[in-house]
Coordinates of C-alpha atoms and ligand atoms in Angstrom, one line a residue:
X1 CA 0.0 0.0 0.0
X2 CA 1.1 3.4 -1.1
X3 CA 1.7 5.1 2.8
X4 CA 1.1 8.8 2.3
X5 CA -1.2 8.0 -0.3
X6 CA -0.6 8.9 -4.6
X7 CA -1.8 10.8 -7.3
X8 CA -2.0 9.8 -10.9
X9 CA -2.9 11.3 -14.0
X10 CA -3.3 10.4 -18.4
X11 CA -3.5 12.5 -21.0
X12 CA -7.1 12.9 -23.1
X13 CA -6.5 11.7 -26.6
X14 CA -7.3 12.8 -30.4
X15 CA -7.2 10.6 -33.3
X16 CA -6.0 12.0 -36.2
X17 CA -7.1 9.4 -38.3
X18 CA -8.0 5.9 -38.4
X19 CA -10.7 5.7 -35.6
X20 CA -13.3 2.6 -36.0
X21 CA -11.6 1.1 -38.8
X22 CA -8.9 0.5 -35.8
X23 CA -11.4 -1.6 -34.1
X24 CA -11.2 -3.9 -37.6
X25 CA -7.2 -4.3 -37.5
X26 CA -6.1 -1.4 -39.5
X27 CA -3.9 1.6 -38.6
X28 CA -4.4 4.6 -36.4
X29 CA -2.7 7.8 -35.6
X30 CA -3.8 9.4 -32.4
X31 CA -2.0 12.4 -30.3
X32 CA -2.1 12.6 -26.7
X33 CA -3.6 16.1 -25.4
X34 CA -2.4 18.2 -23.1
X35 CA -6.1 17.7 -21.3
X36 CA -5.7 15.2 -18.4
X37 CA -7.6 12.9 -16.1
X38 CA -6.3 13.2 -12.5
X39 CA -6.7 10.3 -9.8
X40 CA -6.4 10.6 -6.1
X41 CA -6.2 7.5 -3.6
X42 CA -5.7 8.4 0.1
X43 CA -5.0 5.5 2.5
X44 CA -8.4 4.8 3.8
X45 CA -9.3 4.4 7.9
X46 CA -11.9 2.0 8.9
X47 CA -11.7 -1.1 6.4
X48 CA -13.5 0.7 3.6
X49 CA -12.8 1.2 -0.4
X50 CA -14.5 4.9 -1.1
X51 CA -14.8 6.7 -4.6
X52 CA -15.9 9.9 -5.7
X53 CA -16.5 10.6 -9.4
X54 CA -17.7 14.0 -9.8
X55 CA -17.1 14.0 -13.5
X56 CA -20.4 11.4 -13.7
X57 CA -21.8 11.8 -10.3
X58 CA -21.0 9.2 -8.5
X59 CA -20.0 8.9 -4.3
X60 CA -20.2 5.2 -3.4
X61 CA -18.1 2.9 -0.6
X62 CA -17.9 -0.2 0.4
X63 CA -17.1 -2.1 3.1
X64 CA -13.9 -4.2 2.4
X65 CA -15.3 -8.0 3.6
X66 CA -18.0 -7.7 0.9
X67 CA -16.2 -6.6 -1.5
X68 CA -13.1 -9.7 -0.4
X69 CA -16.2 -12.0 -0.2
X70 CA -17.6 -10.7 -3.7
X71 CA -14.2 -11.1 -5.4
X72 CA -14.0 -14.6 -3.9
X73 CA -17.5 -15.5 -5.4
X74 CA -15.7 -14.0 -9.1
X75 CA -12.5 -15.1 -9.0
X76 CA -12.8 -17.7 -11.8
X77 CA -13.6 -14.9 -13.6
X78 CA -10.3 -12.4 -13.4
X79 CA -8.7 -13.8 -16.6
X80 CA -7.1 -10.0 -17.9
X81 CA -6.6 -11.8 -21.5
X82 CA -10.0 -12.2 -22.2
X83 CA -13.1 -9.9 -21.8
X84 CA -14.8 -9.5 -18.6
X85 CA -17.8 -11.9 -19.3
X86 CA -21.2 -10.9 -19.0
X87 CA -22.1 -13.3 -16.0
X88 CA -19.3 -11.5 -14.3
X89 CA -20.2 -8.0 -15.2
X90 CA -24.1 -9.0 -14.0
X91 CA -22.6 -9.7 -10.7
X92 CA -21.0 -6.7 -10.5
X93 CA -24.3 -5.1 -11.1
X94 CA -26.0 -6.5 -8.6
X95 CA -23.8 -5.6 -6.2
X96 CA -23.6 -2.3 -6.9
X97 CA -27.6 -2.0 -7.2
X98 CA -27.0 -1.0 -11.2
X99 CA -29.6 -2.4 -13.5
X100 CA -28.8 -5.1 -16.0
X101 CA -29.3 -2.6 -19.1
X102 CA -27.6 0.1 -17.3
X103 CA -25.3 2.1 -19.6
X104 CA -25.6 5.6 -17.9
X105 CA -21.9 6.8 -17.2
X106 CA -22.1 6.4 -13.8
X107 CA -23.0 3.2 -14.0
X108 CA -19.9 2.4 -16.5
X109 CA -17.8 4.2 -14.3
X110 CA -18.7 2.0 -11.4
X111 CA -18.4 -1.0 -12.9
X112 CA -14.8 -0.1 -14.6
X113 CA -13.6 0.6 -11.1
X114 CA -15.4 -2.6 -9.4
X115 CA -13.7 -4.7 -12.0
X116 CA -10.3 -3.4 -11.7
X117 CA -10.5 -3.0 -8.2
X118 CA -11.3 -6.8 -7.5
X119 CA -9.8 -8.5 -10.7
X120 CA -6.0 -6.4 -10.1
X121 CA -6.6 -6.8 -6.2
X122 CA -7.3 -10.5 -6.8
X123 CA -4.5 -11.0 -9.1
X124 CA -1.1 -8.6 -6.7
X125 CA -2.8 -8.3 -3.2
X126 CA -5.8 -7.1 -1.4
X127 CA -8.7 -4.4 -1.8
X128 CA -6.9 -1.3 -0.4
X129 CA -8.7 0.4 2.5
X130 CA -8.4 4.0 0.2
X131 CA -10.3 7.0 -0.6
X132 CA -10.2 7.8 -4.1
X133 CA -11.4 10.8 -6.1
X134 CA -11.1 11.0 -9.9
X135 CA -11.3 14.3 -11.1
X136 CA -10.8 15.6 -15.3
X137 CA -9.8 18.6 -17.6
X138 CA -12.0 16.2 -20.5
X139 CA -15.6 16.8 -21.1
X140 CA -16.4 12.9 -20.8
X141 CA -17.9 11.2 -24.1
X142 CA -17.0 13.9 -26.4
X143 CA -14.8 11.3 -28.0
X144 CA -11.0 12.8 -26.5
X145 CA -10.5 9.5 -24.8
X146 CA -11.6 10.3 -21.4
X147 CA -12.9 6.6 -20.4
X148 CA -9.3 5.1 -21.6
X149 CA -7.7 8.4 -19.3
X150 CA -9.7 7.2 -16.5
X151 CA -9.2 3.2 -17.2
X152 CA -5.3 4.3 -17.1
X153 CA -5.4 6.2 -13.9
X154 CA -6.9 3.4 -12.1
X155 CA -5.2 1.1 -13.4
X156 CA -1.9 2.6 -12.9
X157 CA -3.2 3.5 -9.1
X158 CA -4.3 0.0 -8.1
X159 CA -1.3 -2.0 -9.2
X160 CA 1.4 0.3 -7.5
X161 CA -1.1 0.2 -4.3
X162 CA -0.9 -3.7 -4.5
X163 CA 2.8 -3.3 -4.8
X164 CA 2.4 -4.6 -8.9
X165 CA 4.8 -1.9 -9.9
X166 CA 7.1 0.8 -8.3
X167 CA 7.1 3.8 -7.3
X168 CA 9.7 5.7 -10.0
X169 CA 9.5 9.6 -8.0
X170 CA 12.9 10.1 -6.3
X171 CA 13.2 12.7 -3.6
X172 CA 12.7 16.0 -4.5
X173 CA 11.0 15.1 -8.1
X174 CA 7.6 16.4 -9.0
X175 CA 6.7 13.8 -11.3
X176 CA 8.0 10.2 -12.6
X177 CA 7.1 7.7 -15.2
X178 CA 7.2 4.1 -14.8
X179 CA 9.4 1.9 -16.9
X180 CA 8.0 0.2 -20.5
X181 CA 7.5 -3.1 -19.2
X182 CA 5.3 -1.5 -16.3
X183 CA 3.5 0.9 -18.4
X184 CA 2.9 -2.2 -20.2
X185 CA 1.1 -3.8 -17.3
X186 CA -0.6 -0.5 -17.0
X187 CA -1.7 -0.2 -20.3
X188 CA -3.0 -4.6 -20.1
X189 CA -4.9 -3.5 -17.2
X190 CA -6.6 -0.4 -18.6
X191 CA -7.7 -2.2 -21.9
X192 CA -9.6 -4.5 -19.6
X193 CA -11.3 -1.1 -17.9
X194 CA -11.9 0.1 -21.8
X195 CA -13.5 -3.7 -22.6
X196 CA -16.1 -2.7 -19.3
X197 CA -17.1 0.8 -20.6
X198 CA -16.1 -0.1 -24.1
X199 CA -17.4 -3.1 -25.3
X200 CA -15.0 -3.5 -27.8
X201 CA -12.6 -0.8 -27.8
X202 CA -9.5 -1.6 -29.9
X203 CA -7.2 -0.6 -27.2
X204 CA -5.6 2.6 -29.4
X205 CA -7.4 5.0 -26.9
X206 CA -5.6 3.7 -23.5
X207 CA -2.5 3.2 -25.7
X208 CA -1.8 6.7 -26.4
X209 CA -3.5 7.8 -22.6
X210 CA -0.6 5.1 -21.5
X211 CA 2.8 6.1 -23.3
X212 CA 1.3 10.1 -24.5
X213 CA 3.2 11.4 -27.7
X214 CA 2.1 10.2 -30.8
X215 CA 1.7 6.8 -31.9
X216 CA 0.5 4.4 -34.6
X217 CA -1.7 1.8 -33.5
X218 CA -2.5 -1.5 -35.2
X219 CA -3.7 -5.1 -33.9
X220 CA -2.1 -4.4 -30.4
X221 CA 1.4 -3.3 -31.8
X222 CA 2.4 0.4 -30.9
X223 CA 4.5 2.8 -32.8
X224 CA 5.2 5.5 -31.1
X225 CA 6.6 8.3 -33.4
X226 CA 10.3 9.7 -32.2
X227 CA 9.1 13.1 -33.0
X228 CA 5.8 15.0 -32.5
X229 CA 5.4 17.6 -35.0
X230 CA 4.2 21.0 -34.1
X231 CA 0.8 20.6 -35.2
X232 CA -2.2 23.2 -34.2
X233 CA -5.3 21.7 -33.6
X234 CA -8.4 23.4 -32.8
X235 CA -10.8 21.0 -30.6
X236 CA -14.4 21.9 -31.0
X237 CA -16.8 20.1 -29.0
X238 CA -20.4 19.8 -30.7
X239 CA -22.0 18.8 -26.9
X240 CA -24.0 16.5 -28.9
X241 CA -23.6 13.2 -26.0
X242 CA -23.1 9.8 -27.5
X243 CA -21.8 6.6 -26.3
X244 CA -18.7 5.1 -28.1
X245 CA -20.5 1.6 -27.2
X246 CA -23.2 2.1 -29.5
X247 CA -21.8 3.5 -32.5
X248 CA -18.9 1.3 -32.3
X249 CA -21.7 -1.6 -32.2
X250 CA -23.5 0.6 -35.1
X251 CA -20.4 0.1 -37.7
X252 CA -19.9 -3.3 -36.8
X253 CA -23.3 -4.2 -38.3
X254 CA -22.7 -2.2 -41.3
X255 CA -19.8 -4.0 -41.8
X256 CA -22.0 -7.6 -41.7
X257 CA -24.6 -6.1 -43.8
X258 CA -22.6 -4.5 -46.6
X259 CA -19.0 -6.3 -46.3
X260 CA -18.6 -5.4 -50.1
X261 CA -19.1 -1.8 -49.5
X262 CA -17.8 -1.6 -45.7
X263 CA -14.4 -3.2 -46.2
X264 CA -13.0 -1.1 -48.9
X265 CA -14.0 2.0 -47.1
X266 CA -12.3 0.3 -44.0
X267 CA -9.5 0.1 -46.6
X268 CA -9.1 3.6 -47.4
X269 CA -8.9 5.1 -43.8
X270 CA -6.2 2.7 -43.1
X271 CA -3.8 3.9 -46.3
X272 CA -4.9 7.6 -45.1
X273 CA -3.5 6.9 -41.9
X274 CA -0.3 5.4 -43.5
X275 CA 0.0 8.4 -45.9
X276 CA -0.5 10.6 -42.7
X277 CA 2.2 9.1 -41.2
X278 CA 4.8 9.6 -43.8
X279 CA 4.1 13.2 -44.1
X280 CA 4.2 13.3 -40.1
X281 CA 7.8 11.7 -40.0
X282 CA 8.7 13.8 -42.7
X283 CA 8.2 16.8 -41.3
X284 CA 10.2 19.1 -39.5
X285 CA 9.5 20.0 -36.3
X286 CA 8.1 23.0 -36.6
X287 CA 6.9 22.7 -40.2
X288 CA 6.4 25.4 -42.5
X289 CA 2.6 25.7 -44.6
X290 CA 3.8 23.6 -48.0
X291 CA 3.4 20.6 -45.4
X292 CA -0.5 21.0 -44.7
X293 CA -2.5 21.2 -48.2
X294 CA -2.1 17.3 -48.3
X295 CA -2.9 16.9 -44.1
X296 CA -5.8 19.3 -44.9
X297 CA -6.9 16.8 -47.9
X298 CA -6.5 13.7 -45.9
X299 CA -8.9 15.1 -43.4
X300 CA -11.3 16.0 -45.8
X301 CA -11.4 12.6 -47.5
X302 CA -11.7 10.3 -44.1
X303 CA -14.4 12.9 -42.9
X304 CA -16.4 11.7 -46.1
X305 CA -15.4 7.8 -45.0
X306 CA -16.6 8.3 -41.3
X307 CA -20.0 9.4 -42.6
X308 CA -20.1 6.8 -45.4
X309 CA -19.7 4.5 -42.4
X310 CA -22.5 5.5 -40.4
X311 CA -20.8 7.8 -37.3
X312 CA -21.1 11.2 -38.9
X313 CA -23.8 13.8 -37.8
X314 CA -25.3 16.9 -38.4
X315 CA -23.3 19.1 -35.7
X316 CA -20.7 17.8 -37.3
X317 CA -21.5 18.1 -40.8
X318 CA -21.9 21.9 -39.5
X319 CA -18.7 22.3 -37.7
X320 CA -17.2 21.1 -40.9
X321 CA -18.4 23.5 -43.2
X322 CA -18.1 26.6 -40.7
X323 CA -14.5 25.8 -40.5
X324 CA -14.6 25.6 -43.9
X325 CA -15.9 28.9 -45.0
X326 CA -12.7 30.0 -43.3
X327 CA -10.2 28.3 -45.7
X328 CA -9.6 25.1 -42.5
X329 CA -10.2 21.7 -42.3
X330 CA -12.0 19.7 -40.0
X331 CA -12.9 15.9 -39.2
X332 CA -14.7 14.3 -36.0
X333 CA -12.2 12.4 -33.8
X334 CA -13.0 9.4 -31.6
X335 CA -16.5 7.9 -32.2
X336 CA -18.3 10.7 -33.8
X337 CA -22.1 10.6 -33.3
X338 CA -21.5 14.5 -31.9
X339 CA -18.8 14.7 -29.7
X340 CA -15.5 16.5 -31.0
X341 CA -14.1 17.6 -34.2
X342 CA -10.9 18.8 -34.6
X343 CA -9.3 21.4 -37.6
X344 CA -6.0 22.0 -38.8
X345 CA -4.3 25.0 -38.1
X346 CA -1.9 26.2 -40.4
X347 CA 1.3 28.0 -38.8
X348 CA 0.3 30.6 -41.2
X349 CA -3.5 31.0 -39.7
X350 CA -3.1 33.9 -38.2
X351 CA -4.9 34.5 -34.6
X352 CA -7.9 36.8 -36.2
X353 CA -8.8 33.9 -38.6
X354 CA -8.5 31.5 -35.3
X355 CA -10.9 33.9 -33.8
X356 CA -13.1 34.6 -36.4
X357 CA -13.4 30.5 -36.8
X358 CA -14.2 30.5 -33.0
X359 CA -16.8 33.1 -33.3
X360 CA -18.6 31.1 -35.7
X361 CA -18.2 27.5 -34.0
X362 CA -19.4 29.5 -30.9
X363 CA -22.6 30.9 -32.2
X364 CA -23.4 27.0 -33.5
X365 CA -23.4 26.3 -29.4
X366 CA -20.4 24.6 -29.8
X367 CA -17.3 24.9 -27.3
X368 CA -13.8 25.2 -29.3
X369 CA -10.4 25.5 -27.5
X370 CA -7.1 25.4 -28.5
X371 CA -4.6 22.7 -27.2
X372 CA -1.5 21.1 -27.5
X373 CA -0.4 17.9 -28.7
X374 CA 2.0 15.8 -27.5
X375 CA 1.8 15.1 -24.3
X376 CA 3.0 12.6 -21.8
X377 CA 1.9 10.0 -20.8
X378 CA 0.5 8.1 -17.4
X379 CA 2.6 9.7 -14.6
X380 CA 3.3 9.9 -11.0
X381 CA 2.8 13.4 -9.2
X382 CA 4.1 14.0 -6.3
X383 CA 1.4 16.5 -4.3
X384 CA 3.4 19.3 -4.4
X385 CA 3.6 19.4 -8.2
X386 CA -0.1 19.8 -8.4
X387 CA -1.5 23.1 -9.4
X388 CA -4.1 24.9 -6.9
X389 CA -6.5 24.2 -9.7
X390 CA -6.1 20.3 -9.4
X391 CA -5.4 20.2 -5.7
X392 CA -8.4 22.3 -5.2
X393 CA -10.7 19.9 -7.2
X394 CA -9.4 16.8 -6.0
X395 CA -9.6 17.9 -2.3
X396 CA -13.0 19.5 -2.9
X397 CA -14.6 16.9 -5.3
Ligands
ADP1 N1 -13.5 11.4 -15.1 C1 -14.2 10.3 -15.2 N2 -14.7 9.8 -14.0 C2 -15.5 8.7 -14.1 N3 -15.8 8.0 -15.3 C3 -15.4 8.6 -16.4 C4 -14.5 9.7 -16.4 N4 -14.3 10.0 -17.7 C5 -14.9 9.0 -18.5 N5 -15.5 8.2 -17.7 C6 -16.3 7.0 -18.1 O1 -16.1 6.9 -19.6 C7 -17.4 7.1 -20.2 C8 -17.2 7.9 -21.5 O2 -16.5 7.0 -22.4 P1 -16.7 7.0 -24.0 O3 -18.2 6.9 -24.3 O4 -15.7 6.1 -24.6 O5 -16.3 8.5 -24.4 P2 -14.9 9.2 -24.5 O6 -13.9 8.2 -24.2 O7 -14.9 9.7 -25.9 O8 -14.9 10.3 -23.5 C9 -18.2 7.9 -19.3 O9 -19.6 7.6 -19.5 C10 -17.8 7.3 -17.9 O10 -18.4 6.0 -17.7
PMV2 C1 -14.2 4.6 -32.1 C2 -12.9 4.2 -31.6 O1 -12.0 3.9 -32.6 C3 -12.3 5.3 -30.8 C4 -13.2 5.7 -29.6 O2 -12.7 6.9 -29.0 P1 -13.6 7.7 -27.9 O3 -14.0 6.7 -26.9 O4 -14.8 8.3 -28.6 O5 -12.7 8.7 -27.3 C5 -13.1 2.9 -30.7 C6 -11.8 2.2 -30.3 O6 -10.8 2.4 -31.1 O7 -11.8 1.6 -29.3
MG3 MG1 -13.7 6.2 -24.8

């Protein structure tokens, strides 16, 4: 058990191209964002396991000889290779008092952290007697990752608790990462919380929230790219809610309806995120205009795939040709349905066109923001490094 206590945190997430047609084996490209999920665990008194989740509204606890007696009811069940089976995510359910068809994000949250608390505390060492609060700079299902931030942060949290991996800040640090083989384990462990809020996520999400940067994701195998390019990205987030779930489900039965149609399509995204990647590795790092007339066409042409597809909508049909009548480009990222797009930013855009683009998004009741890409990856704080901002909602949430 972690003495004094830790705090965790993962980047949010954009994919630049390649999302759904990653869930069918081919390539994506996604950017971690400097936008992070933040994870408190505080050694708890009495022998109880507490969590607060003001992002979805939740304050439950537990006493720990249920939850040791429920894990020893499940513990068949804790095979992290294979999915969390539906018998087992039933029981979970019921003892949390969630419905069977519950798929509110509360009720995903819960059972996320039920799983991973039981299956990693079943697997390294106990239920830790804790406190923890998760608290987030993401909007939650506006498709910049923020499930796959939060399946990282507790995963990362529970296995250094039960001792599973170390404990990389040295005196006087502020923050520390953990090795590749444990940020492996992390990254195992945070798929399985992305399968319970998921479904059938293809893991490129808690990949990038895991190691941060950029990477290329494919089949399980991770490319991380030496060098992340100075791209702008302007984030726009339509508000329009969806759940990943569902329109992940959605393409999947395109796919078996139209296979003919589907598969090429499927196709195409993956050479777009291939061609993406050459230009990316090509550039500079702080590359000058010539490089963006053929990013700006690759976003318009998978924009056109993720609506042949099925996860396009209007908000973002709209977003698309706002940003459009001022010269940028713009695709959705994550599962579309509403959630976020993103545009390219030139270097040469200058700050009135930004503005004058933001304006217009604005007025659509959109949100747009500005953020860097890049970021790192799952990390180790140590309090003191915390801004007042994240101290204050962490103690407060
Ligand atoms: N900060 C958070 N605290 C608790 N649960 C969270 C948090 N962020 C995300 N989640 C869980 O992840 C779900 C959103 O996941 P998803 O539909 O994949 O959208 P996205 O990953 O694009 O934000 C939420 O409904 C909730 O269950
Ligand atoms: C649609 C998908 O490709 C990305 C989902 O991203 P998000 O949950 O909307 O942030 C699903 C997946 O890759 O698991
Ligand atoms: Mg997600």
């Amino acid at each position: 058990m972690a003495e004094r206590g830790l705090v965790v945190s993962a980047p949010g997430k954009v994919i630049l191209h390649g999302e759904h047609a990653v869930v069918h084996g081919k390539a994506a490209l996604a950017v971690a964002l400097g936008l992070r999920t933040f994870l408190c665990l505080r050694p708890g008194g009495e022998e109880r396991l507490r969590v607060r989740l003001p992002g979805v509204g939740v304050l439950r606890s537990w006493d720990l000889p249920g939850l040791r007696a429920l894990r020893g009811r499940l513990e068949a069940d804790f095979d992290e290779s294979k999915p969390p089976s539906a018998e087992l995510l039933e029981a979970l359910k019921e003892f949390a008092g969630i419905p069977a068809e519950a798929s509110a994000p509360d009720s995903l949250a819960i059972l996320a952290f039920l799983y991973m608390c039981l299956a990693i505390s079943a697997k390294y060492g106990d239920v830790p007697s804790a406190d923890i609060v998760v608290w987030s700079e993401l909007p939650t299902g506006a498709g910049l990752g923020s499930s796959a931030a939060y399946a990282v942060c507790l995963a990362a949290a529970l296995l250094r608790t039960c001792g599973a991996i170390s404990c990389p800040l040295k005196d006087g640090e502020t923050t520390a990462r953990w090795t590749e083989e444990e940020m492996t384990l992390i990254n195992s462990w945070a798929f399985q919380g992305e399968r319970v809020i998921h479904g059938n996520p293809s893991g490129v999400d808690n990949a990038v929230a895991t190691w941060g940067g950029a990477l290329r994701y494919q089949s399980g195998k991770i490319k991380s790219l030496k060098r992340v390019p100075t791209l702008r990205i302007l984030l726009t987030n339509t508000k329009v809610p969806r759940s990943t779930k569902v329109l992940v489900v959605g393409v999947k039965e395109k796919i078996l309806k139209f296979p003919a149609i589907m598969n090429p399509v499927l196709d195409s995204i993956d050479a777009i995120s291939q061609e993406c990647q050459s230009v990316l590795e090509a550039m500079p790092a702080n590359p000058s205009p010539e490089y963006y007339p053929v990013l700006e066409e690759l976003f318009d042409i998978n924009q056109h795939h993720l609506n042949v597809i099925g996860v396009g909508h209007p908000s973002l049909d709209r977003l698309c040709r706002v940003t459009a009548s001022h010269g940028l480009h713009s695709k959705l990222t994550g599962a579309g349905g509403g959630g976020c797009g993103i545009t390219l930013l030139r270097p040469d855009t200058t700050l009135l066109a930004v503005e004058a683009a933001k304006r217009d998004l604005c007025a659509c009741g959109f949100e747009c923001w500005e953020t860097d890409i890049g970021a790192p990856g799952v990390t180790l704080h140590s309090s003191s490094s915390l801004n007042a901002q994240v101290l204050h909602a962490l103690s407060e949430s």
